[in-house]
Coordinates of N, CA and C in Angstrom, one line a residue:
M1 N 38.2 3.5 12.6 CA 37.1 3.9 12.0 C 36.9 5.0 11.2
P2 N 35.8 5.3 10.3 CA 36.4 6.4 9.4 C 35.6 7.8 10.0
R3 N 36.1 8.6 9.7 CA 35.9 10.1 9.7 C 34.7 10.6 9.8
H4 N 34.0 10.0 8.8 CA 32.7 10.8 8.5 C 32.0 10.0 9.8
R5 N 31.9 9.2 10.5 CA 31.2 9.2 11.4 C 31.0 10.1 12.4
T6 N 32.2 10.6 12.3 CA 32.2 12.0 13.6 C 31.1 13.3 13.5
W7 N 31.0 13.2 12.1 CA 30.4 14.7 11.5 C 29.1 14.7 12.3
P8 N 28.5 13.9 12.0 CA 27.0 13.9 12.6 C 26.8 14.2 14.4
G9 N 27.6 14.1 14.8 CA 27.8 14.7 16.3 C 28.5 16.4 16.5
L10 N 29.2 16.4 15.3 CA 29.9 17.7 15.3 C 28.6 18.9 14.6
V11 N 27.9 18.3 13.5 CA 27.3 19.2 12.7 C 25.8 18.8 12.7
G12 N 25.3 17.6 13.1 CA 24.2 17.3 12.9 C 23.5 17.9 13.7
A13 N 24.2 16.9 14.9 CA 23.4 17.3 16.6 C 22.6 18.4 16.3
P14 N 24.0 19.8 16.6 CA 23.1 21.1 17.0 C 22.3 21.5 16.0
L15 N 22.5 20.9 14.5 CA 20.9 21.3 13.7 C 20.1 20.4 14.0
L16 N 20.1 19.7 14.9 CA 18.7 19.0 15.4 C 18.0 19.6 16.4
V17 N 18.9 20.0 17.2 CA 18.3 20.9 18.2 C 17.5 22.1 18.1
L18 N 18.2 22.9 16.7 CA 17.5 24.1 16.5 C 16.2 23.4 15.8
A19 N 16.5 22.3 14.7 CA 15.4 22.0 14.0 C 14.1 21.5 15.5
D20 N 14.6 21.2 16.2 CA 13.3 20.8 17.7 C 12.6 21.4 17.6
Q21 N 13.6 22.9 18.6 CA 12.8 23.8 18.9 C 11.8 24.6 17.6
S22 N 12.5 24.6 16.4 CA 11.1 25.2 15.5 C 10.1 24.3 15.4
V23 N 10.3 23.1 15.5 CA 9.0 22.1 15.5 C 8.2 22.2 16.7
A24 N 8.9 22.6 18.3 CA 8.3 22.7 19.1 C 7.1 24.1 18.8
Y25 N 8.0 25.1 18.4 CA 7.3 26.4 18.1 C 6.2 26.3 17.2
A26 N 6.7 25.7 16.1 CA 5.0 25.4 14.6 C 4.1 24.6 15.8
L27 N 4.4 23.6 16.7 CA 3.4 22.7 17.0 C 2.5 23.2 18.3
A28 N 3.4 24.2 18.9 CA 2.5 25.0 19.9 C 1.2 25.5 19.7
P29 N 1.0 26.3 18.8 CA -0.6 26.7 18.7 C -1.2 25.7 18.6
F30 N -1.2 24.5 17.9 CA -2.5 23.4 17.8 C -2.6 23.0 19.0
G31 N -1.2 22.5 19.6 CA -1.4 21.9 21.0 C -2.4 22.7 21.9
C32 N -2.2 24.0 21.6 CA -3.2 25.3 22.7 C -4.8 24.7 22.1
S33 N -4.5 24.7 21.0 CA -5.8 25.0 20.5 C -6.9 23.7 20.8
H34 N -6.0 23.1 20.5 CA -6.7 21.6 21.0 C -6.1 21.2 22.5
Q35 N -5.6 21.7 23.1 CA -5.4 21.1 25.0 C -4.6 19.8 24.6
H36 N -4.0 19.4 23.6 CA -3.5 18.6 24.0 C -1.7 18.6 23.3
A37 N -1.0 17.9 24.4 CA 0.4 18.1 24.3 C 1.0 16.9 23.3
A38 N 0.8 15.8 23.2 CA 1.0 14.9 22.6 C 2.1 14.9 21.5
G39 N 1.5 15.8 20.7 CA 2.2 16.0 19.1 C 3.8 16.5 19.6
L40 N 3.3 17.5 20.8 CA 5.2 18.2 21.2 C 5.9 17.2 21.6
H41 N 5.3 16.4 22.3 CA 5.8 14.7 22.7 C 6.4 14.3 22.0
I42 N 6.1 13.8 20.9 CA 6.8 13.2 20.4 C 7.5 13.7 19.2
A43 N 7.4 14.7 18.8 CA 8.3 15.5 18.0 C 9.7 15.9 18.8
H44 N 9.5 15.7 20.3 CA 10.9 15.9 21.4 C 11.5 14.7 21.3
L45 N 10.9 13.4 21.6 CA 11.2 12.2 21.6 C 11.9 11.7 20.4
A46 N 11.4 12.2 18.9 CA 11.7 11.7 17.6 C 13.5 12.8 17.5
F47 N 13.6 14.1 18.1 CA 14.7 14.6 18.0 C 15.4 13.8 18.9
L48 N 14.7 13.8 20.4 CA 16.6 13.1 21.1 C 16.9 11.8 20.8
L49 N 16.1 11.1 20.3 CA 16.6 9.9 19.6 C 17.6 9.9 18.1
A50 N 17.3 10.9 17.6 CA 17.8 11.2 16.3 C 19.4 12.0 17.1
T51 N 19.2 12.7 18.1 CA 20.6 13.1 18.2 C 21.2 12.3 19.2
L52 N 20.8 11.5 20.4 CA 21.5 10.4 20.6 C 21.9 9.7 19.5
A53 N 21.6 9.2 18.7 CA 21.9 8.3 17.2 C 23.0 9.0 16.7
C54 N 23.4 10.2 16.7 CA 24.6 11.0 16.4 C 25.8 10.9 16.9
G55 N 25.1 10.8 18.6 CA 26.5 10.3 19.4 C 27.0 9.3 19.1
A56 N 25.9 8.1 18.9 CA 26.4 7.0 19.2 C 27.4 6.2 17.8
L57 N 27.2 7.4 16.9 CA 27.8 6.9 15.4 C 29.4 7.7 16.1
A58 N 29.7 8.4 16.4 CA 30.8 8.9 17.0 C 31.7 8.1 18.7
W59 N 30.9 7.7 19.1 CA 31.3 7.0 20.6 C 32.2 5.5 20.2
P60 N 32.0 5.0 19.2 CA 32.8 4.1 19.0 C 34.5 4.3 19.3
H61 N 34.5 5.3 18.2 CA 36.2 6.2 18.1 C 36.2 7.0 19.3
A62 N 35.4 7.5 19.4 CA 35.8 8.3 21.1 C 36.2 7.9 21.9
R63 N 35.8 6.5 22.3 CA 35.9 5.7 23.6 C 37.5 5.1 23.1
G64 N 37.8 4.8 21.6 CA 38.8 4.0 21.6 C 39.9 5.2 21.8
A65 N 39.8 6.3 21.5 CA 40.6 7.4 21.7 C 41.1 8.1 23.0
L66 N 39.9 7.9 23.8 CA 40.1 8.2 25.1 C 40.8 7.0 26.1
A67 N 40.6 5.9 25.4 CA 41.4 4.5 26.6 C 42.4 4.8 25.8
G68 N 43.0 5.0 24.7 CA 44.4 4.8 23.7 C 45.2 6.1 24.7
M69 N 44.9 6.9 24.4 CA 45.8 8.2 24.6 C 47.0 8.1 24.0
R70 N 46.8 8.2 22.8 CA 48.3 7.6 22.0 C 48.8 9.2 21.9
N71 N 50.4 9.2 22.5 CA 51.1 10.0 22.4 C 51.9 10.3 21.8
D72 N 52.3 9.0 20.9 CA 53.5 9.1 19.5 C 52.7 9.0 18.5
A73 N 51.6 9.3 18.2 CA 50.4 9.1 17.0 C 50.8 10.2 16.2
G74 N 50.7 10.1 15.2 CA 51.0 11.0 14.4 C 49.6 12.5 14.3
A75 N 50.1 13.5 13.6 CA 49.0 14.6 13.7 C 47.9 14.3 13.1
S76 N 48.0 13.3 12.6 CA 46.4 13.0 11.7 C 45.8 12.2 12.7
T77 N 46.1 11.2 13.2 CA 45.6 9.9 14.3 C 45.1 10.9 15.7
Q78 N 45.9 11.9 15.6 CA 45.6 12.8 16.9 C 44.0 13.5 16.5
R79 N 44.3 14.3 15.4 CA 42.9 15.2 14.8 C 41.9 14.4 14.9
R80 N 41.9 13.2 14.0 CA 41.0 12.1 14.6 C 39.9 12.2 15.4
D81 N 41.0 11.5 16.5 CA 40.7 11.2 17.7 C 39.8 12.6 18.7
L82 N 40.7 13.4 18.3 CA 39.8 15.0 18.6 C 38.6 15.1 18.2
F83 N 38.4 14.7 16.7 CA 37.3 14.9 16.3 C 36.2 14.3 16.6
A84 N 36.7 13.2 16.8 CA 35.7 12.1 17.2 C 35.1 12.3 18.9
V85 N 36.2 12.9 19.8 CA 35.7 13.4 21.2 C 34.7 14.0 21.3
L86 N 34.9 15.1 20.2 CA 34.1 16.3 20.1 C 33.0 16.1 19.5
G87 N 32.9 15.3 18.6 CA 31.9 15.1 17.9 C 30.5 14.3 19.0
F88 N 31.3 13.3 20.1 CA 30.2 12.6 21.0 C 29.9 13.7 22.0
L89 N 31.2 14.7 22.4 CA 30.4 15.4 23.1 C 29.7 16.6 22.8
M90 N 29.6 16.9 21.8 CA 28.7 17.9 21.2 C 27.2 17.0 20.7
A91 N 27.1 16.2 20.7 CA 25.9 15.3 20.7 C 25.5 15.0 22.0
A92 N 26.3 14.9 22.9 CA 25.8 14.7 24.1 C 24.8 15.9 24.9
F93 N 25.6 17.1 24.7 CA 25.6 18.3 25.0 C 23.9 18.5 23.9
S94 N 24.2 18.2 23.0 CA 22.4 18.6 22.4 C 21.6 18.0 22.5
A95 N 21.5 16.7 23.3 CA 20.9 15.8 23.7 C 20.5 16.5 24.9
V96 N 21.1 17.1 26.4 CA 20.7 17.8 27.2 C 19.9 18.6 26.7
V97 N 20.6 19.4 26.0 CA 19.7 20.8 25.6 C 18.1 20.1 25.0
V98 N 17.5 19.1 24.6 CA 16.8 18.8 23.6 C 15.7 18.3 24.8
V99 N 16.2 17.8 25.9 CA 15.8 17.6 27.1 C 15.4 19.0 27.7
A100 N 16.5 19.7 27.6 CA 15.9 21.0 28.5 C 14.8 21.5 27.8
L101 N 15.2 21.7 26.5 CA 13.1 22.3 25.5 C 12.5 21.0 26.0
W102 N 12.5 20.1 26.5 CA 11.2 19.3 26.7 C 10.5 19.2 27.7
I103 N 11.5 19.5 28.9 CA 11.0 19.8 30.5 C 9.5 20.9 30.3
P104 N 9.5 21.9 29.9 CA 8.5 22.7 30.4 C 7.0 22.1 30.1
H105 N 7.2 20.9 28.9 CA 6.1 20.8 28.1 C 5.3 19.8 29.1
F106 N 6.3 19.1 30.2 CA 5.8 18.2 31.4 C 5.0 19.0 32.5
F107 N 5.7 20.2 32.1 CA 4.9 21.3 33.7 C 3.8 22.1 33.4
L108 N 4.1 22.6 32.0 CA 2.9 23.6 31.8 C 2.0 23.2 30.9
S109 N 0.5 22.9 31.1 CA -0.7 22.4 30.3 C -0.6 23.2 29.5
P110 N -0.8 22.9 28.1 CA -1.4 23.5 26.8 C -2.5 24.4 26.9

């Protein structure tokens, strides 16, 4: 697997979380003034799907790295495996954060 597929999970997913929070803050006044939260739900869903896509890019190599656990591989291969696993875990954690940012919109009315 190419190494570049792990970077969206490492860098892109946390940036998507920050963008999700920014967009949610920007849409909050509109949702409150119109008493409609559909725009907030659509934004959170879009960012959740984008974050999961970042994790899906790193998953094939991370799965192979976790299943193989090569002991006598070179440092380059071990580093690539580490970045693949970290990219997937960072994307998974970022998806959890997006869901955590989304939860209050279900319970608090605009």
